[in-house]
mmCIF file of C-alpha atoms in Angstrom:
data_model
loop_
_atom_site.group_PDB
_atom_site.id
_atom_site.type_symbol
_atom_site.label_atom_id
_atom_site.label_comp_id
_atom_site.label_asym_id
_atom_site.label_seq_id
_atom_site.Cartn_x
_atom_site.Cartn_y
_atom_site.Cartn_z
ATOM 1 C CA UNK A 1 68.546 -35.097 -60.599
ATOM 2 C CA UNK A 2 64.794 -34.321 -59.615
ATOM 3 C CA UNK A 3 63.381 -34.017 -56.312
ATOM 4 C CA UNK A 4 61.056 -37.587 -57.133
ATOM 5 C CA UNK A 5 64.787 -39.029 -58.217
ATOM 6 C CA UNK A 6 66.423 -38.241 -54.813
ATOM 7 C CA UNK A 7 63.559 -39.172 -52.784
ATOM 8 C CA UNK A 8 63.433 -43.213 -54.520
ATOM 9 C CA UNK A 9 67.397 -42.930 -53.847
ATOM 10 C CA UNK A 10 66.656 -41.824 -50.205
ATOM 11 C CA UNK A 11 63.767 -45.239 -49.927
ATOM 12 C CA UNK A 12 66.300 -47.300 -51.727
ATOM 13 C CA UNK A 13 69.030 -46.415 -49.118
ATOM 14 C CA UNK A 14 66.447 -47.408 -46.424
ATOM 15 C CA UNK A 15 65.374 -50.267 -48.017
ATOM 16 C CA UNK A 16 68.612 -52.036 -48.121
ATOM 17 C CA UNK A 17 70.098 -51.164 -45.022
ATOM 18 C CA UNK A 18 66.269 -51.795 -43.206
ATOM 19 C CA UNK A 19 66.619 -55.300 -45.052
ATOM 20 C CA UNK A 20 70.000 -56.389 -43.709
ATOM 21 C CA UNK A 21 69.747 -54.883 -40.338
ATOM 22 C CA UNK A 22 66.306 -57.115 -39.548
ATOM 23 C CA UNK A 23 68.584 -59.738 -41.278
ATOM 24 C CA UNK A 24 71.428 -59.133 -38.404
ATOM 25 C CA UNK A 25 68.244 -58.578 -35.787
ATOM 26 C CA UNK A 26 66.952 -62.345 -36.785
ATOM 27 C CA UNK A 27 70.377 -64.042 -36.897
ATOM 28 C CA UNK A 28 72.137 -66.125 -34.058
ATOM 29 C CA UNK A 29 76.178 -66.331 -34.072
ATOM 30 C CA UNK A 30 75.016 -70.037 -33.142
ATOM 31 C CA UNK A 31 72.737 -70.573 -35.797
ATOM 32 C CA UNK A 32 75.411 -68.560 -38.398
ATOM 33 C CA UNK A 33 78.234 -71.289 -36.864
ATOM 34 C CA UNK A 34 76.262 -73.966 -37.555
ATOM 35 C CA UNK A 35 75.583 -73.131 -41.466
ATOM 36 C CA UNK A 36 78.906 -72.002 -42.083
ATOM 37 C CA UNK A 37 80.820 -75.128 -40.780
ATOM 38 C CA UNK A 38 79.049 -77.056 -42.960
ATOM 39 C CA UNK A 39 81.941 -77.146 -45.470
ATOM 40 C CA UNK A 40 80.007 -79.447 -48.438
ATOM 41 C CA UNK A 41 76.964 -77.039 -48.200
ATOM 42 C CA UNK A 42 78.771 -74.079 -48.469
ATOM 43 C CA UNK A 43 81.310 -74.755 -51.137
ATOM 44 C CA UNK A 44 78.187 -75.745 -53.359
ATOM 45 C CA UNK A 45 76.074 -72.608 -52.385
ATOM 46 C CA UNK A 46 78.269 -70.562 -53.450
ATOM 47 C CA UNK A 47 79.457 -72.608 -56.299
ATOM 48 C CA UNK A 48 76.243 -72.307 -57.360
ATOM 49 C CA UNK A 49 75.914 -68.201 -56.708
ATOM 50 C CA UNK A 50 78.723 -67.096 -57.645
ATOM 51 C CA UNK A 51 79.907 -69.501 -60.667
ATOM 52 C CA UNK A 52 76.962 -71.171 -61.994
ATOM 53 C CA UNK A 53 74.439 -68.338 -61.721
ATOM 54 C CA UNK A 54 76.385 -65.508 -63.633
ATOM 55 C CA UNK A 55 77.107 -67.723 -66.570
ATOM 56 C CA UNK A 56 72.959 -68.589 -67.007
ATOM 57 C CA UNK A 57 72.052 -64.955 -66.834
ATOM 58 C CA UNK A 58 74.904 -64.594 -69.910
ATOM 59 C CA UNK A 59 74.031 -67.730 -71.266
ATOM 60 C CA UNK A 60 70.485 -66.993 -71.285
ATOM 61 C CA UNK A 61 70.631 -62.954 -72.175
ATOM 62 C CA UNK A 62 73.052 -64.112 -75.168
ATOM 63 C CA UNK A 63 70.396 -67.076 -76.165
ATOM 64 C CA UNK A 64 67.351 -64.888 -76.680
ATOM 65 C CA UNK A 65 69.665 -61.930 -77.804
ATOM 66 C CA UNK A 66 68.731 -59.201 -75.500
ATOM 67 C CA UNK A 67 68.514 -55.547 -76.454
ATOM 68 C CA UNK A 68 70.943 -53.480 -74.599
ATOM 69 C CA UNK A 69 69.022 -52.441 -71.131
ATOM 70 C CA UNK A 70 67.577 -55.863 -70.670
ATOM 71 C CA UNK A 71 70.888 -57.819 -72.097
ATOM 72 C CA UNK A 72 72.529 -54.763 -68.876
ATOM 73 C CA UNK A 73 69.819 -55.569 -66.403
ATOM 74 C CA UNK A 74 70.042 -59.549 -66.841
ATOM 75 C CA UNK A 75 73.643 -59.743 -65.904
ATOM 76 C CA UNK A 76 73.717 -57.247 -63.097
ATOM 77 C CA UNK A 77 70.844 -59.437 -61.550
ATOM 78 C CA UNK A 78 72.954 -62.290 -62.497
ATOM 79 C CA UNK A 79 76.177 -61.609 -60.126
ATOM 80 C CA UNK A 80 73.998 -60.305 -57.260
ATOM 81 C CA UNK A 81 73.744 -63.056 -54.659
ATOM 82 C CA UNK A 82 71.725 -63.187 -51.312
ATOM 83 C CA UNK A 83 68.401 -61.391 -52.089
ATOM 84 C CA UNK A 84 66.584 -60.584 -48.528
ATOM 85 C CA UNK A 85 63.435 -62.067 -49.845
ATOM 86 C CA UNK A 86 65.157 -65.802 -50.294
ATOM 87 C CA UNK A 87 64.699 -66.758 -46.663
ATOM 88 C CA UNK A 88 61.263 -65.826 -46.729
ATOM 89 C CA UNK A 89 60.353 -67.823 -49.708
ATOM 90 C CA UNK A 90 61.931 -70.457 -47.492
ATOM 91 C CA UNK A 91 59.620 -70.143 -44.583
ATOM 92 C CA UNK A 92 56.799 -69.767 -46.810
ATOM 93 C CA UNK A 93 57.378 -73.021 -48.273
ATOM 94 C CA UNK A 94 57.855 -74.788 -44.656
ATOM 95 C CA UNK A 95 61.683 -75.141 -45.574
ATOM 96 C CA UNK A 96 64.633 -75.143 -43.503
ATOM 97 C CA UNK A 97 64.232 -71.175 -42.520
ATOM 98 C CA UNK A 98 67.929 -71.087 -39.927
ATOM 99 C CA UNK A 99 70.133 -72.537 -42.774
ATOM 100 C CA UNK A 100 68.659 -70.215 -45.505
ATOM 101 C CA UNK A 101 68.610 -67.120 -44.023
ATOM 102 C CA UNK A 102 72.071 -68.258 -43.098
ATOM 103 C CA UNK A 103 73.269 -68.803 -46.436
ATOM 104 C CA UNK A 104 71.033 -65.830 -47.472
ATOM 105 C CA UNK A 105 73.686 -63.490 -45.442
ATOM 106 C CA UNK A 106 76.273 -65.000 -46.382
ATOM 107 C CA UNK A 107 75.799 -64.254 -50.131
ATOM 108 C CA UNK A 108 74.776 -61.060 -49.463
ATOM 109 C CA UNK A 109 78.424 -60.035 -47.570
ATOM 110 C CA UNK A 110 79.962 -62.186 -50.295
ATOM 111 C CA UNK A 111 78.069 -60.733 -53.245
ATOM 112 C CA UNK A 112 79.196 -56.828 -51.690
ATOM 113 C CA UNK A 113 82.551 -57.727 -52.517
ATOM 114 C CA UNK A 114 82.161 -60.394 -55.721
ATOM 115 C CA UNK A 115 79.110 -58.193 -57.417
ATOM 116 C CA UNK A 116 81.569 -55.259 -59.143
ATOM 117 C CA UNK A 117 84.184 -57.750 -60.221
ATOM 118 C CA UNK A 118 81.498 -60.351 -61.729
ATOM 119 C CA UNK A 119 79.580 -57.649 -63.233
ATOM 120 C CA UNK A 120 82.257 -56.316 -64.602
ATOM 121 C CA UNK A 121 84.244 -59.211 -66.098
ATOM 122 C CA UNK A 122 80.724 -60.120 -67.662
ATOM 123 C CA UNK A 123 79.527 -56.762 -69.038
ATOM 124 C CA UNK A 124 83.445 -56.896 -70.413
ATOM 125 C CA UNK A 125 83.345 -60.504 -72.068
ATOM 126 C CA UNK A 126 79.418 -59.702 -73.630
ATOM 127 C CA UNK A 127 80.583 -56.318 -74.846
ATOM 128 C CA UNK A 128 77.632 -54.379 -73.935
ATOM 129 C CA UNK A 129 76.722 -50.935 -72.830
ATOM 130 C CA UNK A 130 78.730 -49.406 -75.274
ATOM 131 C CA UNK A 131 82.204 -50.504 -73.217
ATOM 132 C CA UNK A 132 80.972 -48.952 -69.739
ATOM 133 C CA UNK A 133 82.693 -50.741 -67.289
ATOM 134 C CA UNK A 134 81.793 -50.475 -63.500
ATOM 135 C CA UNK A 135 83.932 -47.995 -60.564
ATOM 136 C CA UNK A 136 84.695 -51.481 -58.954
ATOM 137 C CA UNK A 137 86.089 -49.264 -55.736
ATOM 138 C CA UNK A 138 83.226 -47.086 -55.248
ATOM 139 C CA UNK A 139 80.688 -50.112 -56.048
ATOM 140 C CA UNK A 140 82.477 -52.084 -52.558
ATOM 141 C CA UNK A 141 82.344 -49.296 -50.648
ATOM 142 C CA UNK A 142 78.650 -48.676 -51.145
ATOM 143 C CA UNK A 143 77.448 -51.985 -51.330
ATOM 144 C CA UNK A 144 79.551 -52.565 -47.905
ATOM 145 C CA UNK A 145 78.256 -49.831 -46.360
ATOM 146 C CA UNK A 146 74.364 -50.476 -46.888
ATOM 147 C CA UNK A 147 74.708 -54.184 -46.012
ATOM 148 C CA UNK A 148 77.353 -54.979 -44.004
ATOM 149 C CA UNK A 149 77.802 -52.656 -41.636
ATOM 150 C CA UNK A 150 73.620 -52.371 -40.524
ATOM 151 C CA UNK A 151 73.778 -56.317 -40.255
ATOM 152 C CA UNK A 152 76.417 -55.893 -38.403
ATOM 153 C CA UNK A 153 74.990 -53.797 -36.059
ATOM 154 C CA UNK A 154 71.701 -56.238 -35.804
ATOM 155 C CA UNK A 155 73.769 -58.946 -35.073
ATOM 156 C CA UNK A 156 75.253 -57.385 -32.122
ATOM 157 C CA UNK A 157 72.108 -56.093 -30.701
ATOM 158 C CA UNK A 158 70.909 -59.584 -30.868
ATOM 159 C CA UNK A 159 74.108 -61.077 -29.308
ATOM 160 C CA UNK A 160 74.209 -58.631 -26.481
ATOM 161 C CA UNK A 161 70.022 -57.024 -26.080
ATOM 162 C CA UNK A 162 68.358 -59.975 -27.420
ATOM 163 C CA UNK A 163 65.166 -59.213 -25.833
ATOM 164 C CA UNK A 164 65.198 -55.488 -27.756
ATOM 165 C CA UNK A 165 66.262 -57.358 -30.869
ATOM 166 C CA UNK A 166 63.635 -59.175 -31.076
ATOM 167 C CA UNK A 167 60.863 -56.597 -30.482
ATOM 168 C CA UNK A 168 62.570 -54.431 -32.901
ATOM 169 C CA UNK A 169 62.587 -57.654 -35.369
ATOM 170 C CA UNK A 170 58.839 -57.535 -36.881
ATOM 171 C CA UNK A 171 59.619 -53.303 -37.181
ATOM 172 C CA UNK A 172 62.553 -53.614 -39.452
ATOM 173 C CA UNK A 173 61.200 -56.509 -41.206
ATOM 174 C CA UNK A 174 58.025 -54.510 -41.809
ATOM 175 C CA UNK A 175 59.890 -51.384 -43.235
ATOM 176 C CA UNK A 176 62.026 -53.423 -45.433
ATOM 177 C CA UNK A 177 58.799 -55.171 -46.868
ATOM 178 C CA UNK A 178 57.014 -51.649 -47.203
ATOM 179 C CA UNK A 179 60.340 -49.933 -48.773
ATOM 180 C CA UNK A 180 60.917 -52.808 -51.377
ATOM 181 C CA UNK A 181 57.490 -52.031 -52.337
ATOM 182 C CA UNK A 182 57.431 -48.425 -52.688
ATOM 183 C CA UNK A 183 60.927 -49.003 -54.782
ATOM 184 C CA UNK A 184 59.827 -51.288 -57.284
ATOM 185 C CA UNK A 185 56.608 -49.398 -57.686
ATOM 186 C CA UNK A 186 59.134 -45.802 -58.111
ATOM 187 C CA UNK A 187 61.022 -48.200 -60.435
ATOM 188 C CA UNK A 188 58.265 -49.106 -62.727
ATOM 189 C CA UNK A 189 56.493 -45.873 -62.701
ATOM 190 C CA UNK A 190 59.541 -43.387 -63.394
ATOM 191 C CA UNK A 191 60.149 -45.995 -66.165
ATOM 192 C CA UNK A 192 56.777 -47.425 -67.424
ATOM 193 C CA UNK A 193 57.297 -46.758 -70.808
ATOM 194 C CA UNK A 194 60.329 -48.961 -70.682
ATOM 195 C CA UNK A 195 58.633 -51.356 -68.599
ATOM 196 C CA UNK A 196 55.473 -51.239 -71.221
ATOM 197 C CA UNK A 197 58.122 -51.679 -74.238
ATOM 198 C CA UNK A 198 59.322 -54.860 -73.251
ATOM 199 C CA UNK A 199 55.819 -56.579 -72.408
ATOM 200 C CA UNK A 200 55.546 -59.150 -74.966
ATOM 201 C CA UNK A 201 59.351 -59.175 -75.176
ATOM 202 C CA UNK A 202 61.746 -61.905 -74.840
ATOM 203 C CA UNK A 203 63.325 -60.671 -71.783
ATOM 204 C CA UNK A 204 60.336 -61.252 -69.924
ATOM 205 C CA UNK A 205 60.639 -64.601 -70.545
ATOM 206 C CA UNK A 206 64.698 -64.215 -70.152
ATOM 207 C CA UNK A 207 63.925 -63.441 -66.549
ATOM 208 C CA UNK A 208 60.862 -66.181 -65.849
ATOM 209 C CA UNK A 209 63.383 -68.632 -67.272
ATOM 210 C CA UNK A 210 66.311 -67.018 -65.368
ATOM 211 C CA UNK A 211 64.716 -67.353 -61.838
ATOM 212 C CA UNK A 212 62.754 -70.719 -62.314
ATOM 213 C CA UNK A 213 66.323 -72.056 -63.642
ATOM 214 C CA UNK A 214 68.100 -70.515 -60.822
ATOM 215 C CA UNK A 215 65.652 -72.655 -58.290
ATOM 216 C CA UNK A 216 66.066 -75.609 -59.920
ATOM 217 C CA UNK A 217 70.353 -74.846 -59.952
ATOM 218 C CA UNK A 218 69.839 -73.837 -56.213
ATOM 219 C CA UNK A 219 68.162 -77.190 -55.579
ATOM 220 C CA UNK A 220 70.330 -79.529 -57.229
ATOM 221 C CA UNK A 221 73.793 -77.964 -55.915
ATOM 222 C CA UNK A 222 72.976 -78.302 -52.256
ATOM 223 C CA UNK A 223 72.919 -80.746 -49.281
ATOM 224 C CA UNK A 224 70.657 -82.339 -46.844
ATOM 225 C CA UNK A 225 67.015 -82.809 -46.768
ATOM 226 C CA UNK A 226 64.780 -81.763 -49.743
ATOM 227 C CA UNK A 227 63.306 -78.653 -47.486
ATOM 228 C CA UNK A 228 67.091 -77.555 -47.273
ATOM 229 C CA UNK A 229 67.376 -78.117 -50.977
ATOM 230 C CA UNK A 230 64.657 -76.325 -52.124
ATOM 231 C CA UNK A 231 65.134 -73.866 -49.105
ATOM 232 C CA UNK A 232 68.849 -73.235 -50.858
ATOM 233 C CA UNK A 233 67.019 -73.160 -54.765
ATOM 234 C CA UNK A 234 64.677 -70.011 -52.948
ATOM 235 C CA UNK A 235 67.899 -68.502 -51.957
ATOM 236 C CA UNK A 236 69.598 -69.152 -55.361
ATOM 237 C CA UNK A 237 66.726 -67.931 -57.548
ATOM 238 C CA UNK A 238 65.898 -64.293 -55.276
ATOM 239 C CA UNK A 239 69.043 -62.189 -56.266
ATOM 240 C CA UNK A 240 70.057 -59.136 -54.247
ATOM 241 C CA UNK A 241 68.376 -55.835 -55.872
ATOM 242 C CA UNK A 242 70.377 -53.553 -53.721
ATOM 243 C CA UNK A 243 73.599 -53.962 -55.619
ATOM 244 C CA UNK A 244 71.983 -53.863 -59.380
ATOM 245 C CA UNK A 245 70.488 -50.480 -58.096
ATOM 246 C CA UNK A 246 73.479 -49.145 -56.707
ATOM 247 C CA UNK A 247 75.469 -49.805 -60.224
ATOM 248 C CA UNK A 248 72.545 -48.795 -62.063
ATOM 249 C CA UNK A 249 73.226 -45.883 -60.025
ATOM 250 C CA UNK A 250 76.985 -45.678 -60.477
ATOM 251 C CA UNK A 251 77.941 -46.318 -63.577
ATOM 252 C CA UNK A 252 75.031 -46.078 -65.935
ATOM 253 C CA UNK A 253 73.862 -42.990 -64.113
ATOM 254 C CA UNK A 254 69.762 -43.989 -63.512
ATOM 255 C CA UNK A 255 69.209 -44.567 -67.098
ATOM 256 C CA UNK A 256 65.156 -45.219 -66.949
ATOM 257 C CA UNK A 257 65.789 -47.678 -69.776
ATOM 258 C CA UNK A 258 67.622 -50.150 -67.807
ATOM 259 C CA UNK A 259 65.794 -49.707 -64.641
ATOM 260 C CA UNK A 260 62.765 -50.491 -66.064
ATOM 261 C CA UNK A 261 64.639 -53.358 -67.415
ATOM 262 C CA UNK A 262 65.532 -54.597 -63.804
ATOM 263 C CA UNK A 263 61.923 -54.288 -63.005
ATOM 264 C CA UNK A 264 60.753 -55.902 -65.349
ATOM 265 C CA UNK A 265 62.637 -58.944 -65.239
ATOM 266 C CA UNK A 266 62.672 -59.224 -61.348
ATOM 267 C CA UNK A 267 58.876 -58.899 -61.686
ATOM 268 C CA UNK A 268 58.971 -62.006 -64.280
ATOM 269 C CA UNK A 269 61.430 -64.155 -62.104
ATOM 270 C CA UNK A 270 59.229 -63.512 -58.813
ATOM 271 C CA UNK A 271 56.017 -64.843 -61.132
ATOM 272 C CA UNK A 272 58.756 -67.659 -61.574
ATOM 273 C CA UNK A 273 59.535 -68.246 -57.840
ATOM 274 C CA UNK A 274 56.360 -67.752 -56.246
ATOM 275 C CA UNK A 275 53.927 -70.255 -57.668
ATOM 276 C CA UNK A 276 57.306 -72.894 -56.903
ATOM 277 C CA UNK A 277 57.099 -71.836 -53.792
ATOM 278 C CA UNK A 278 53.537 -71.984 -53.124
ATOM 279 C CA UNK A 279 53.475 -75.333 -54.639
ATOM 280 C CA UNK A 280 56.032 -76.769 -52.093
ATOM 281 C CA UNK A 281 54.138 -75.585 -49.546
ATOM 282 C CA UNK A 282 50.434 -76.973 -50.285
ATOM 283 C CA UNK A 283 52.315 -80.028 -50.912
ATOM 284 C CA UNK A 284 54.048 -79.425 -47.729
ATOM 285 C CA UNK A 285 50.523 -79.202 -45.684
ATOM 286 C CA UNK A 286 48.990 -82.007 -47.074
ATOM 287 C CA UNK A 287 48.314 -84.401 -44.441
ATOM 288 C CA UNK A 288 50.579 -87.852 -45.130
ATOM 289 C CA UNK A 289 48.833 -90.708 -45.340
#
């Protein structure tokens, strides 16, 4: 592995544990009751996450008959839940912010556990990647690791030092933002000719359809009012990168093919999610009459 190689690993690392410890940092255990004793919500949340989710990345990877990477990098995207960037698409959109970044942790501790098993039962059933099947043990215990235990650690600085939680909120939040960009750019550069093959592609417009779907799925399967609804369909359509890379990692050992795959397709769904987003929120602004 090159020097460039370990130093993207070394971001990545900071990236998702930055990401879920400003997660833990913004989180209440007041605000976290609330969400998760809403039984109807959550049942369909993560009906919707876990279930409905997985089967449209197959579904939709099988439908426009993926090549290999892309057919690889749609299904890993597929069983990761509770993307960090979710929430914020929520508060961009003047949507119910406390529930979805609620919701949005919850997936993510879910997802650290569900990701290797619903990867795996789907890279399996579609018979791709040549048979490779995922280290389910090692995948937990990384994926646990980087998420849970640095939210963890937020959450108790913000139970117990709340006033040096929240100064160290905007900090976190900031290196998360700057990391996620400086991965997705290592991403698409180490594997631009990838990237570059698949312009014009169908799994381009696999992964528009994927995330704009996803929304719509996140939308429909929720409760309450339509800025928790379409709060929940931000949630739903941002999947968790952290895990993809970490099995990208793991068990196809950094193949540039099928991260520029992931990149590529998580580039398409955010040119999916965004313009939603944006739309809700002019809408959102517009003076009633």
């Amino acid at each position: 592995m090159d020097t460039l190689q370990l130093l993207l690993n070394a971001i990545t690392v900071i990236f998702i544990s930055s990401t879920m410890f400003a997660a833990g940092l913004g989180a209440t255990v007041p605000a976290l009751r609330r969400a998760f004793t809403d039984v109807p919500l959550l049942v369909l949340v993560l009906l919707a996450n876990l279930v409905v989710i997985p089967l449209l990345g197959w579904g939709l990877a099988a439908l426009f008959q993926l090549a290999t990477a892309p057919f690889i990098a749609l299904l890993l995207i597929a069983s990761s839940p509770g993307g960090p960037f979710g929430a914020k698409l929520g508060m961009i959109q003047r949507g119910d912010v406390t529930t979805g970044a609620a919701m949005q942790v919850l997936l993510a501790a879910i997802g650290s556990v569900t990701f290797a098993l619903t990867a795996n039962v789907l890279l399996t059933a579609a018979d791709v990647g040549g048979g490779i099947s995922l280290d389910v043990g090692a995948l937990v215990r990384t994926v646990a690791i980087l998420q849970l235990v640095p939210f963890a650690i937020g959450l108790l600085l913000r139970h117990y030092a709340a006033d040096t939680a929240l100064s160290w909120h905007p900090g976190a939040v900031q290196v998360s933002n700057v990391t996620f960009l400086i991965v997705l750019a290592g991403m698409l550069l180490g594997s631009w000719s990838d990237v570059v093959d698949l312009l014009g592609s169908r799994a381009l417009l696999a992964g528009f359809l994927f995330s704009a779907l996803a929304f719509g799925v996140g939308t429909l399967l929720s409760t309450g009012s339509p800025a928790r609804r379409t709060t929940m369909g931000a949630v739903t359509a941002v999947r968790n990168l952290g895990p993809a890379l970490a099995a990208i990692g793991i068990a196809f050992s950094d193949q540039p093919a099928v991260l520029g795959a992931l990149a590529a397709i998580l580039l398409a769904g955010l040119c999916a999610a965004i313009p939603i987003t944006a739309a809700l929120a002019r809408r959102r602004s517009e003076p009633r009459t």
